[in-house]
Amino acid sequence: GTLGFHPGGEVLNRISHEAVRKIWRFKATHLVQMAWAFAVFGMVHYELLSMMAVQTERRIADFTPEALVQITWSYATLDLRCHRLLEVIAGRIDATQLKAGDIANLVWACGRIGCNPGAGKLLESACGYAVTISEQFNAREVCSTMWGLARLGHNPGRLLDQFANAITNQLATLAPQAICNLIWAYATLDHYAGRLVDAAVYQVQQRLAYFTQNDIVSRIVSSAYVNMT
């Protein structure tokens, strides 16, 4: 996964079947690495991943907060809605121990697979802490966080204002689709960010040739602009 090499489905299946037999031997770090690899490869081996979730729940104290976020992200990437695992993980993580990238991955994952009550409390805590470290979020992390918040319909108010102020001058570094997703998120959350939208419209006008399905993208941005002004 790290080297960009894909061993193929047959090889991964053989590895997975062997891992099922020896799952109890795996350390916490091994479980995190395997979950991440499956996410990168886009492969779902339900039996193994289910057993890994159970092992994670049983040995939750062996994982760092960052590792638990990584597992959550991996399962969400594979579109596996392990709500019991998420509930256990949410009860273990202290949001103030997370870095900006961890918070972004956590919120994105919750947005993808949904948020149960336990995870909802963690989300509130994570957003509250994010306000104090908002300057540490890079453009990609802001976009991931905003997408997750929009999917959840959760508007933490002040954090969105801080993100808008921070990322307005960074839009040129984002891919066209990321810009559209960002503006869509603010519009979905009905949160006014006029300066950000103006900057986004400018970027669309300057890079229209690089946007896929230009007419659709233009409508998305225009619609967001109308809704937010």
XYZ file of N, CA, C and O in Angstrom, residues 9-196:
752
model
N -6.158 -9.383 -6.209
C -7.201 -9.929 -5.361
C -6.923 -11.319 -4.846
O -7.200 -11.632 -3.680
N -6.369 -12.193 -5.690
C -6.124 -13.571 -5.268
C -5.101 -13.631 -4.143
O -5.280 -14.364 -3.160
N -4.038 -12.865 -4.280
C -3.006 -12.844 -3.249
C -3.567 -12.272 -1.946
O -3.327 -12.809 -0.862
N -4.318 -11.199 -2.054
C -4.900 -10.590 -0.865
C -5.875 -11.534 -0.178
O -5.952 -11.580 1.053
N -6.613 -12.298 -0.963
C -7.545 -13.269 -0.376
C -6.801 -14.344 0.401
O -7.217 -14.745 1.491
N -5.704 -14.822 -0.145
C -4.903 -15.836 0.543
C -4.341 -15.278 1.849
O -4.351 -15.945 2.887
N -3.824 -14.051 1.772
C -3.293 -13.400 2.973
C -4.392 -13.232 4.013
O -4.192 -13.475 5.207
N -5.572 -12.842 3.550
C -6.698 -12.607 4.452
C -7.131 -13.894 5.145
O -7.403 -13.899 6.360
N -7.216 -14.981 4.395
C -7.612 -16.259 4.984
C -6.600 -16.709 6.044
O -6.973 -17.249 7.093
N -5.321 -16.469 5.774
C -4.293 -16.829 6.750
C -4.385 -15.926 7.976
O -4.207 -16.382 9.114
N -4.695 -14.642 7.739
C -4.823 -13.695 8.850
C -5.987 -14.060 9.763
O -5.914 -13.879 10.982
N -7.063 -14.579 9.180
C -8.217 -14.996 9.981
C -7.802 -16.068 10.980
O -8.229 -16.058 12.142
N -6.956 -16.987 10.546
C -6.520 -18.080 11.408
C -5.636 -17.591 12.551
O -5.585 -18.218 13.614
N -4.939 -16.479 12.328
C -3.952 -16.020 13.304
C -4.302 -14.647 13.894
O -3.437 -13.976 14.458
N -5.548 -14.255 13.775
C -5.932 -12.912 14.161
C -5.598 -12.608 15.619
O -5.237 -11.476 15.968
N -5.691 -13.584 16.483
C -5.443 -13.354 17.910
C -3.986 -13.025 18.199
O -3.652 -12.506 19.274
N -3.082 -13.294 17.235
C -1.662 -13.000 17.431
C -1.301 -11.557 17.068
O -0.229 -11.073 17.430
N -2.170 -10.896 16.351
C -1.845 -9.570 15.845
C -1.845 -8.525 16.949
O -2.737 -8.491 17.794
N -0.832 -7.665 16.908
C -0.753 -6.544 17.838
C -1.651 -5.419 17.339
O -2.114 -5.424 16.196
N -1.875 -4.435 18.189
C -2.719 -3.307 17.824
C -2.198 -2.604 16.571
O -2.962 -2.246 15.675
N -0.888 -2.425 16.512
C -0.304 -1.753 15.342
C -0.551 -2.542 14.061
O -0.745 -1.962 12.990
N -0.539 -3.880 14.172
C -0.800 -4.715 12.997
C -2.234 -4.534 12.505
O -2.489 -4.483 11.293
N -3.169 -4.443 13.427
C -4.573 -4.264 13.062
C -4.774 -2.930 12.345
O -5.520 -2.850 11.358
N -4.114 -1.905 12.834
C -4.214 -0.586 12.208
C -3.641 -0.628 10.797
O -4.252 -0.120 9.845
N -2.480 -1.249 10.663
C -1.832 -1.319 9.358
C -2.648 -2.130 8.351
O -2.751 -1.763 7.178
N -3.233 -3.224 8.805
C -4.038 -4.042 7.902
C -5.298 -3.305 7.469
O -5.681 -3.355 6.292
N -5.949 -2.643 8.402
C -7.158 -1.895 8.060
C -6.835 -0.814 7.032
O -7.569 -0.623 6.055
N -5.723 -0.126 7.254
C -5.302 0.922 6.329
C -5.015 0.344 4.946
O -5.417 0.904 3.922
N -4.327 -0.809 4.898
C -3.984 -1.430 3.617
C -5.239 -1.835 2.849
O -5.341 -1.611 1.640
N -6.203 -2.426 3.540
C -7.446 -2.810 2.881
C -8.137 -1.569 2.305
O -8.701 -1.610 1.203
N -8.114 -0.461 3.048
C -8.743 0.778 2.581
C -8.047 1.298 1.332
O -8.695 1.718 0.370
N -6.717 1.264 1.347
C -5.948 1.747 0.197
C -6.213 0.877 -1.034
O -6.374 1.376 -2.156
N -6.285 -0.435 -0.822
C -6.538 -1.353 -1.935
C -8.006 -1.380 -2.345
O -8.348 -1.880 -3.411
N -8.868 -0.856 -1.486
C -10.291 -0.882 -1.786
C -10.870 -2.282 -1.764
O -11.829 -2.579 -2.477
N -10.313 -3.133 -0.918
C -10.754 -4.523 -0.849
C -11.469 -4.798 0.468
O -11.010 -4.380 1.533
N -12.589 -5.487 0.394
C -13.361 -5.825 1.593
C -13.371 -7.338 1.773
O -13.882 -8.068 0.924
N -12.760 -7.793 2.856
C -12.835 -9.202 3.256
C -13.639 -9.209 4.547
O -13.112 -8.958 5.627
N -14.939 -9.452 4.416
C -15.855 -9.231 5.527
C -15.484 -10.024 6.785
O -15.548 -9.514 7.899
N -15.106 -11.286 6.604
C -14.790 -12.112 7.774
C -13.613 -11.542 8.542
O -13.675 -11.380 9.773
N -12.546 -11.225 7.838
C -11.359 -10.704 8.499
C -11.622 -9.334 9.119
O -11.255 -9.082 10.272
N -12.263 -8.449 8.377
C -12.517 -7.111 8.888
C -13.460 -7.136 10.089
O -13.326 -6.325 11.017
N -14.405 -8.059 10.102
C -15.292 -8.207 11.257
C -14.512 -8.680 12.475
O -14.717 -8.180 13.591
N -13.612 -9.640 12.268
C -12.789 -10.135 13.368
C -11.831 -9.060 13.870
O -11.569 -8.956 15.069
N -11.321 -8.253 12.949
C -10.442 -7.155 13.339
C -11.196 -6.135 14.188
O -10.650 -5.584 15.152
N -12.450 -5.880 13.834
C -13.261 -4.943 14.612
C -13.470 -5.466 16.025
O -13.372 -4.713 17.009
N -13.740 -6.765 16.145
C -13.937 -7.372 17.462
C -12.655 -7.287 18.284
O -12.682 -6.954 19.482
N -11.525 -7.581 17.649
C -10.244 -7.518 18.349
C -9.929 -6.086 18.795
O -9.381 -5.868 19.873
N -10.283 -5.133 17.974
C -10.065 -3.731 18.332
C -10.892 -3.352 19.551
O -10.409 -2.674 20.472
N -12.144 -3.783 19.578
C -13.010 -3.499 20.718
C -12.450 -4.125 21.998
O -12.431 -3.491 23.054
N -11.986 -5.362 21.890
C -11.490 -6.076 23.072
C -10.203 -5.481 23.603
O -9.938 -5.525 24.804
N -9.382 -4.951 22.710
C -8.070 -4.442 23.116
C -7.983 -2.936 22.913
O -6.919 -2.406 22.608
N -9.075 -2.259 23.116
C -9.160 -0.836 22.834
C -8.100 -0.031 23.574
O -7.595 0.987 23.073
N -7.712 -0.486 24.761
C -6.724 0.248 25.561
C -5.330 0.202 24.949
O -4.461 0.991 25.336
N -5.104 -0.708 24.000
C -3.784 -0.837 23.385
C -3.557 0.155 22.250
O -2.444 0.251 21.723
N -4.587 0.886 21.872
C -4.491 1.773 20.711
C -4.324 3.228 21.132
O -4.930 3.678 22.100
N -3.518 3.951 20.385
C -3.407 5.395 20.591
C -4.627 6.074 19.956
O -5.288 5.484 19.093
N -4.932 7.306 20.358
C -6.054 8.018 19.725
C -5.887 8.125 18.207
O -6.850 7.959 17.454
N -4.662 8.393 17.769
C -4.407 8.505 16.327
C -4.694 7.193 15.613
O -5.245 7.182 14.501
N -4.326 6.087 16.243
C -4.552 4.770 15.645
C -6.045 4.469 15.539
O -6.507 3.898 14.536
N -6.800 4.857 16.534
C -8.243 4.623 16.515
C -8.916 5.446 15.419
O -9.858 4.980 14.764
N -8.434 6.666 15.209
C -8.955 7.475 14.104
C -8.621 6.820 12.777
O -9.448 6.780 11.860
N -7.400 6.269 12.673
C -6.983 5.620 11.429
C -7.868 4.416 11.113
O -8.259 4.198 9.955
N -8.203 3.644 12.125
C -9.091 2.498 11.916
C -10.479 2.979 11.487
O -11.093 2.420 10.566
N -10.973 4.011 12.153
C -12.284 4.569 11.797
C -12.289 5.034 10.348
O -13.230 4.759 9.587
N -11.248 5.734 9.952
C -11.122 6.214 8.564
C -11.081 5.054 7.588
O -11.718 5.095 6.520
N -10.348 4.009 7.938
C -10.204 2.853 7.047
C -11.537 2.160 6.815
O -11.904 1.847 5.674
N -12.277 1.922 7.881
C -13.580 1.260 7.746
C -14.565 2.147 6.988
O -15.362 1.659 6.184
N -14.496 3.446 7.222
C -15.377 4.368 6.503
C -15.032 4.404 5.021
O -15.934 4.453 4.168
N -13.749 4.379 4.708
C -13.317 4.366 3.314
C -13.870 3.154 2.582
O -14.226 3.224 1.399
N -13.955 2.037 3.294
C -14.503 0.808 2.725
C -16.028 0.765 2.819
O -16.645 -0.240 2.451
N -16.616 1.852 3.339
C -18.073 1.976 3.477
C -18.643 0.877 4.371
O -19.729 0.353 4.110
N -17.903 0.539 5.424
C -18.349 -0.454 6.401
C -18.877 0.283 7.625
O -18.133 0.967 8.325
N -20.158 0.140 7.889
C -20.789 0.863 8.980
C -20.764 0.052 10.277
O -21.768 -0.529 10.676
N -19.593 0.018 10.887
C -19.417 -0.716 12.145
C -19.739 0.217 13.307
O -18.838 0.760 13.964
N -21.030 0.421 13.556
C -21.429 1.420 14.540
C -21.051 1.029 15.965
O -20.784 1.899 16.792
N -21.050 -0.256 16.252
C -20.622 -0.675 17.592
C -19.147 -0.329 17.805
O -18.763 0.197 18.855
N -18.322 -0.600 16.800
C -16.906 -0.263 16.893
C -16.733 1.242 17.043
O -15.929 1.706 17.860
N -17.495 2.007 16.281
C -17.393 3.458 16.359
C -17.790 3.960 17.737
O -17.184 4.891 18.280
N -18.799 3.332 18.322
C -19.243 3.718 19.665
C -18.139 3.473 20.692
O -17.865 4.313 21.561
N -17.488 2.314 20.591
C -16.403 1.982 21.514
C -15.227 2.935 21.322
O -14.632 3.435 22.294
N -14.877 3.195 20.077
C -13.770 4.097 19.774
C -14.071 5.505 20.285
O -13.213 6.163 20.887
N -15.302 5.965 20.071
C -15.687 7.312 20.507
C -15.558 7.467 22.016
O -15.195 8.537 22.519
N -15.849 6.398 22.736
C -15.746 6.449 24.187
C -14.314 6.448 24.693
O -14.070 6.702 25.879
N -13.393 6.152 23.813
C -11.988 6.040 24.211
C -11.152 7.273 23.854
O -10.165 7.576 24.518
N -11.558 7.989 22.815
C -10.741 9.084 22.302
C -10.984 10.379 23.071
O -12.127 10.779 23.306
N -9.889 11.037 23.419
C -9.931 12.383 23.973
C -9.582 13.326 22.820
O -8.459 13.313 22.312
N -10.545 14.122 22.385
C -10.353 14.963 21.203
C -9.165 15.907 21.338
O -8.525 16.254 20.343
N -8.845 16.309 22.559
C -7.747 17.255 22.750
C -6.379 16.617 22.504
O -5.370 17.310 22.486
N -6.354 15.303 22.316
C -5.098 14.616 22.011
C -4.896 14.452 20.507
O -3.877 13.910 20.066
N -5.859 14.910 19.721
C -5.797 14.729 18.277
C -5.146 15.917 17.581
O -5.249 17.062 18.032
N -4.506 15.634 16.467
C -3.949 16.680 15.622
C -5.001 17.084 14.595
O -6.025 16.433 14.437
N -4.719 18.149 13.871
C -5.667 18.646 12.874
C -6.023 17.575 11.848
O -7.198 17.378 11.514
N -5.010 16.857 11.364
C -5.261 15.811 10.373
C -6.127 14.694 10.915
O -6.958 14.122 10.183
N -5.952 14.364 12.194
C -6.775 13.323 12.818
C -8.239 13.769 12.900
O -9.154 12.982 12.625
N -8.448 15.013 13.284
C -9.812 15.531 13.384
C -10.476 15.532 12.014
O -11.645 15.149 11.866
N -9.718 15.937 10.996
C -10.257 15.950 9.635
C -10.676 14.545 9.203
O -11.769 14.353 8.647
N -9.825 13.565 9.458
C -10.143 12.181 9.081
C -11.332 11.646 9.873
O -12.160 10.900 9.338
N -11.412 12.016 11.141
C -12.510 11.556 11.987
C -13.846 12.117 11.515
O -14.835 11.378 11.376
N -13.884 13.411 11.265
C -15.130 14.051 10.829
C -15.534 13.528 9.454
O -16.717 13.267 9.198
N -14.554 13.369 8.570
C -14.853 12.820 7.234
C -15.453 11.423 7.364
O -16.443 11.100 6.694
N -14.861 10.598 8.224
C -15.345 9.227 8.403
C -16.763 9.219 8.954
O -17.619 8.449 8.495
N -17.037 10.069 9.941
C -18.388 10.142 10.505
C -19.383 10.580 9.441
O -20.520 10.086 9.390
N -18.954 11.503 8.590
C -19.832 11.951 7.526
C -20.138 10.857 6.524
O -21.237 10.784 5.974
N -19.190 9.979 6.308
C -19.371 8.910 5.318
C -20.251 7.777 5.843
O -21.079 7.228 5.109
N -20.073 7.397 7.107
C -20.789 6.225 7.613
C -21.908 6.573 8.586
O -22.621 5.693 9.060
N -22.069 7.860 8.897
C -23.105 8.241 9.847
C -22.549 8.345 11.250
O -21.434 7.905 11.531
N -23.325 8.924 12.132
C -22.833 9.240 13.466
C -23.836 8.786 14.521
O -24.961 9.261 14.559
N -23.443 7.833 15.367
C -24.331 7.403 16.454
C -24.153 8.345 17.649
O -23.283 9.216 17.636
N -24.974 8.205 18.694
C -24.903 9.143 19.825
C -23.513 9.293 20.435
O -23.073 10.405 20.731
N -22.818 8.173 20.628
C -21.488 8.247 21.222
C -20.527 9.019 20.342
O -19.761 9.870 20.807
N -20.575 8.735 19.057
C -19.711 9.438 18.113
C -20.116 10.901 18.002
O -19.274 11.774 17.763
N -21.410 11.177 18.185
C -21.879 12.556 18.140
C -21.252 13.409 19.219
O -20.888 14.571 18.990
N -21.105 12.850 20.410
C -20.450 13.574 21.504
C -18.985 13.836 21.179
O -18.456 14.915 21.460
N -18.328 12.840 20.569
C -16.928 13.015 20.186
C -16.816 14.077 19.102
O -15.888 14.889 19.114
N -17.754 14.079 18.173
C -17.754 15.073 17.103
C -17.858 16.483 17.673
O -17.128 17.388 17.253
N -18.764 16.667 18.622
C -18.915 17.978 19.259
C -17.616 18.395 19.932
O -17.175 19.545 19.823
N -17.013 17.454 20.639
C -15.764 17.737 21.339
C -14.642 18.056 20.353
O -13.856 18.987 20.569
N -14.572 17.290 19.265
C -13.525 17.493 18.267
C -13.661 18.855 17.593
O -12.668 19.559 17.378
N -14.896 19.240 17.276
C -15.125 20.545 16.650
C -14.789 21.683 17.609
O -14.239 22.709 17.200
N -15.119 21.473 18.873
C -14.792 22.483 19.866
C -13.288 22.675 19.994
O -12.786 23.808 20.075
N -12.565 21.564 19.998
C -11.103 21.654 20.098
C -10.505 22.204 18.811
O -9.504 22.929 18.840
N -11.112 21.863 17.668
C -10.603 22.336 16.378
C -10.578 23.856 16.309
O -9.725 24.445 15.639
N -11.508 24.503 17.010
C -11.542 25.964 17.035
C -10.230 26.516 17.584
O -9.730 27.532 17.104
N -9.653 25.829 18.548
C -8.424 26.321 19.193
C -7.178 26.031 18.366
O -6.131 26.615 18.627
N -7.285 25.123 17.389
C -6.113 24.790 16.566
C -6.433 24.946 15.078
O -5.783 24.318 14.230
N -7.406 25.765 14.751
C -7.852 25.879 13.358
C -6.735 26.296 12.407
O -6.746 25.932 11.233
N -5.766 27.056 12.922
C -4.670 27.507 12.056
C -3.751 26.362 11.646
O -2.932 26.509 10.732
N -3.883 25.220 12.300
C -3.035 24.070 11.976
C -3.606 23.209 10.841
O -2.940 22.316 10.338
N -4.839 23.466 10.440
C -5.459 22.703 9.353
C -4.947 23.202 8.009
O -4.979 24.405 7.738
N -4.479 22.267 7.171
C -4.125 22.673 5.814
C -5.381 22.658 4.939
O -6.469 22.273 5.391
N -5.253 23.067 3.687
C -6.412 23.202 2.812
C -7.148 21.876 2.622
O -8.385 21.823 2.650
N -6.404 20.789 2.451
C -7.040 19.480 2.252
C -7.821 19.066 3.486
O -8.934 18.530 3.387
N -7.250 19.328 4.657
C -7.912 18.947 5.909
C -9.175 19.770 6.144
O -10.174 19.254 6.657
N -9.128 21.038 5.764
C -10.330 21.874 5.872
C -11.433 21.307 4.981
O -12.586 21.179 5.403
N -11.073 20.945 3.753
C -12.066 20.409 2.814
C -12.662 19.096 3.321
O -13.881 18.880 3.234
N -11.832 18.219 3.848
C -12.320 16.941 4.371
C -13.261 17.157 5.549
O -14.310 16.511 5.656
N -12.874 18.071 6.439
C -13.700 18.356 7.608
C -15.038 18.951 7.191
O -16.102 18.548 7.692
N -14.996 19.887 6.266
C -16.223 20.537 5.814
C -17.155 19.544 5.125
O -18.377 19.597 5.306
N -16.597 18.656 4.336
C -17.430 17.654 3.652
C -18.141 16.776 4.674
O -19.340 16.510 4.549
N -17.403 16.340 5.691
C -17.995 15.499 6.721
C -19.081 16.218 7.494
O -20.152 15.664 7.757
N -18.829 17.482 7.844
C -19.820 18.264 8.584
C -21.087 18.461 7.761
O -22.205 18.381 8.281
N -20.915 18.712 6.465
C -22.076 18.911 5.595
C -22.892 17.637 5.476
O -24.129 17.671 5.503
N -22.221 16.507 5.336
C -22.938 15.233 5.247
C -23.730 14.952 6.520
O -24.805 14.357 6.486
N -23.199 15.391 7.637
C -23.864 15.178 8.922
C -24.898 16.263 9.229
O -25.694 16.119 10.157
N -24.841 17.353 8.465
C -25.738 18.469 8.747
C -25.392 19.170 10.037
O -26.256 19.729 10.709
N -24.120 19.162 10.386
C -23.683 19.734 11.666
C -22.905 21.026 11.417
O -21.868 21.023 10.760
N -23.403 22.125 11.945
C -22.770 23.429 11.776
C -22.223 23.909 13.121
O -22.986 24.353 13.979
N -20.896 23.835 13.303
C -20.309 24.281 14.575
C -20.048 25.781 14.637
O -19.350 26.255 15.533
N -20.599 26.523 13.670
C -20.560 27.983 13.732
C -19.177 28.597 13.621
O -18.666 28.806 12.530
N -18.599 28.907 14.756
C -17.324 29.639 14.788
C -16.231 28.932 13.989
O -15.431 29.592 13.313
N -16.190 27.620 14.031
C -15.163 26.872 13.309
C -15.284 27.123 11.806
O -14.277 27.271 11.109
N -16.505 27.190 11.303
C -16.708 27.425 9.880
C -16.219 28.812 9.476
O -15.665 28.997 8.384
N -16.410 29.789 10.346
C -15.903 31.134 10.077
C -14.377 31.132 10.017
O -13.775 31.756 9.134
N -13.765 30.426 10.957
C -12.303 30.368 10.982
C -11.762 29.655 9.749
O -10.770 30.077 9.155
N -12.403 28.560 9.371
C -11.985 27.839 8.166
C -12.103 28.729 6.928
O -11.215 28.744 6.073
N -13.212 29.442 6.818
C -13.440 30.295 5.652
C -12.352 31.362 5.548
O -11.811 31.619 4.462
N -12.025 31.973 6.670
C -10.986 33.008 6.671
C -9.624 32.434 6.308
O -8.836 33.067 5.607
N -9.366 31.217 6.784
C -8.047 30.617 6.570
C -7.854 30.117 5.146
O -6.744 30.193 4.597
N -8.915 29.600 4.535
C -8.741 28.921 3.254
C -9.020 29.805 2.049
O -8.663 29.453 0.923
N -9.607 30.959 2.263
C -9.949 31.833 1.130
C -8.751 32.120 0.249
O -8.853 32.098 -0.986
N -7.605 32.374 0.850
C -6.406 32.699 0.071
C -5.640 31.462 -0.388
O -4.571 31.582 -0.997
N -6.188 30.271 -0.087
C -5.518 29.029 -0.492
C -6.266 28.276 -1.593
O -5.867 27.192 -1.983
N -7.343 28.862 -2.091
C -8.165 28.155 -3.070
C -7.391 27.778 -4.325
O -7.679 26.760 -4.971
N -6.396 28.579 -4.675
C -5.616 28.296 -5.886
C -4.838 26.992 -5.763
O -4.444 26.402 -6.773
N -4.636 26.524 -4.534
C -3.882 25.277 -4.333
C -4.788 24.052 -4.412
O -4.286 22.923 -4.414
N -6.103 24.253 -4.469
C -7.039 23.141 -4.448
C -7.437 22.713 -5.856
O -7.493 23.522 -6.783
N -7.754 21.434 -5.983
C -8.282 20.914 -7.237
C -9.683 21.481 -7.456
O -10.382 21.808 -6.488
N -10.115 21.590 -8.693
C -11.449 22.131 -8.977
C -12.559 21.443 -8.200
O -13.449 22.105 -7.650
N -12.527 20.108 -8.151
C -13.584 19.393 -7.445
C -13.591 19.727 -5.961
O -14.644 19.804 -5.335
N -12.408 19.936 -5.381
C -12.318 20.276 -3.963
C -12.960 21.636 -3.701
O -13.626 21.835 -2.678
N -12.764 22.569 -4.614
C -13.370 23.894 -4.460
C -14.891 23.782 -4.481
O -15.593 24.358 -3.645
N -15.398 23.000 -5.435
C -16.851 22.833 -5.536
C -17.414 22.146 -4.295
O -18.469 22.535 -3.779
N -16.716 21.128 -3.799
C -17.170 20.432 -2.597
C -17.185 21.364 -1.391
O -18.083 21.290 -0.539
N -16.188 22.233 -1.328
C -16.089 23.160 -0.203
C -17.270 24.140 -0.200
O -17.917 24.337 0.840
N -17.551 24.710 -1.352
C -18.656 25.662 -1.440
C -19.986 24.957 -1.227
O -20.904 25.494 -0.585
N -20.091 23.739 -1.768
C -21.307 22.944 -1.530
C -21.522 22.736 -0.034
O -22.649 22.817 0.457
N -20.445 22.477 0.697
C -20.556 22.218 2.131
C -21.086 23.453 2.867
O -21.980 23.349 3.717
N -20.541 24.628 2.546
C -21.009 25.845 3.208
C -22.465 26.124 2.863
O -23.263 26.539 3.724
N -22.842 25.888 1.604
C -24.226 26.109 1.200
C -25.160 25.120 1.886
O -26.251 25.482 2.340
N -24.733 23.863 1.976
C -25.546 22.829 2.621
C -25.795 23.153 4.085
O -26.886 22.904 4.620
N -24.784 23.725 4.728
C -24.903 24.078 6.143
C -25.513 25.464 6.339
O -25.624 25.931 7.475
N -25.884 26.105 5.215
C -26.530 27.418 5.260
C -25.696 28.405 6.070
O -26.214 29.135 6.924
N -24.389 28.391 5.786
C -23.471 29.244 6.541
C -22.874 30.289 5.590
O -22.195 29.944 4.631
N -23.122 31.538 5.885
C -22.651 32.615 5.016
C -21.133 32.757 5.089
O -20.551 32.845 6.170
N -20.511 32.796 3.911
C -19.065 33.025 3.813
C -18.817 33.749 2.503
O -18.220 33.208 1.566
N -19.286 34.981 2.435
C -19.268 35.732 1.188
C -17.908 35.881 0.544
O -17.753 35.706 -0.664
N -16.894 36.188 1.337
C -15.550 36.391 0.784
C -15.014 35.096 0.194
O -14.380 35.102 -0.870
N -15.293 33.978 0.853
C -14.856 32.685 0.354
C -15.548 32.358 -0.964
O -14.912 31.897 -1.918
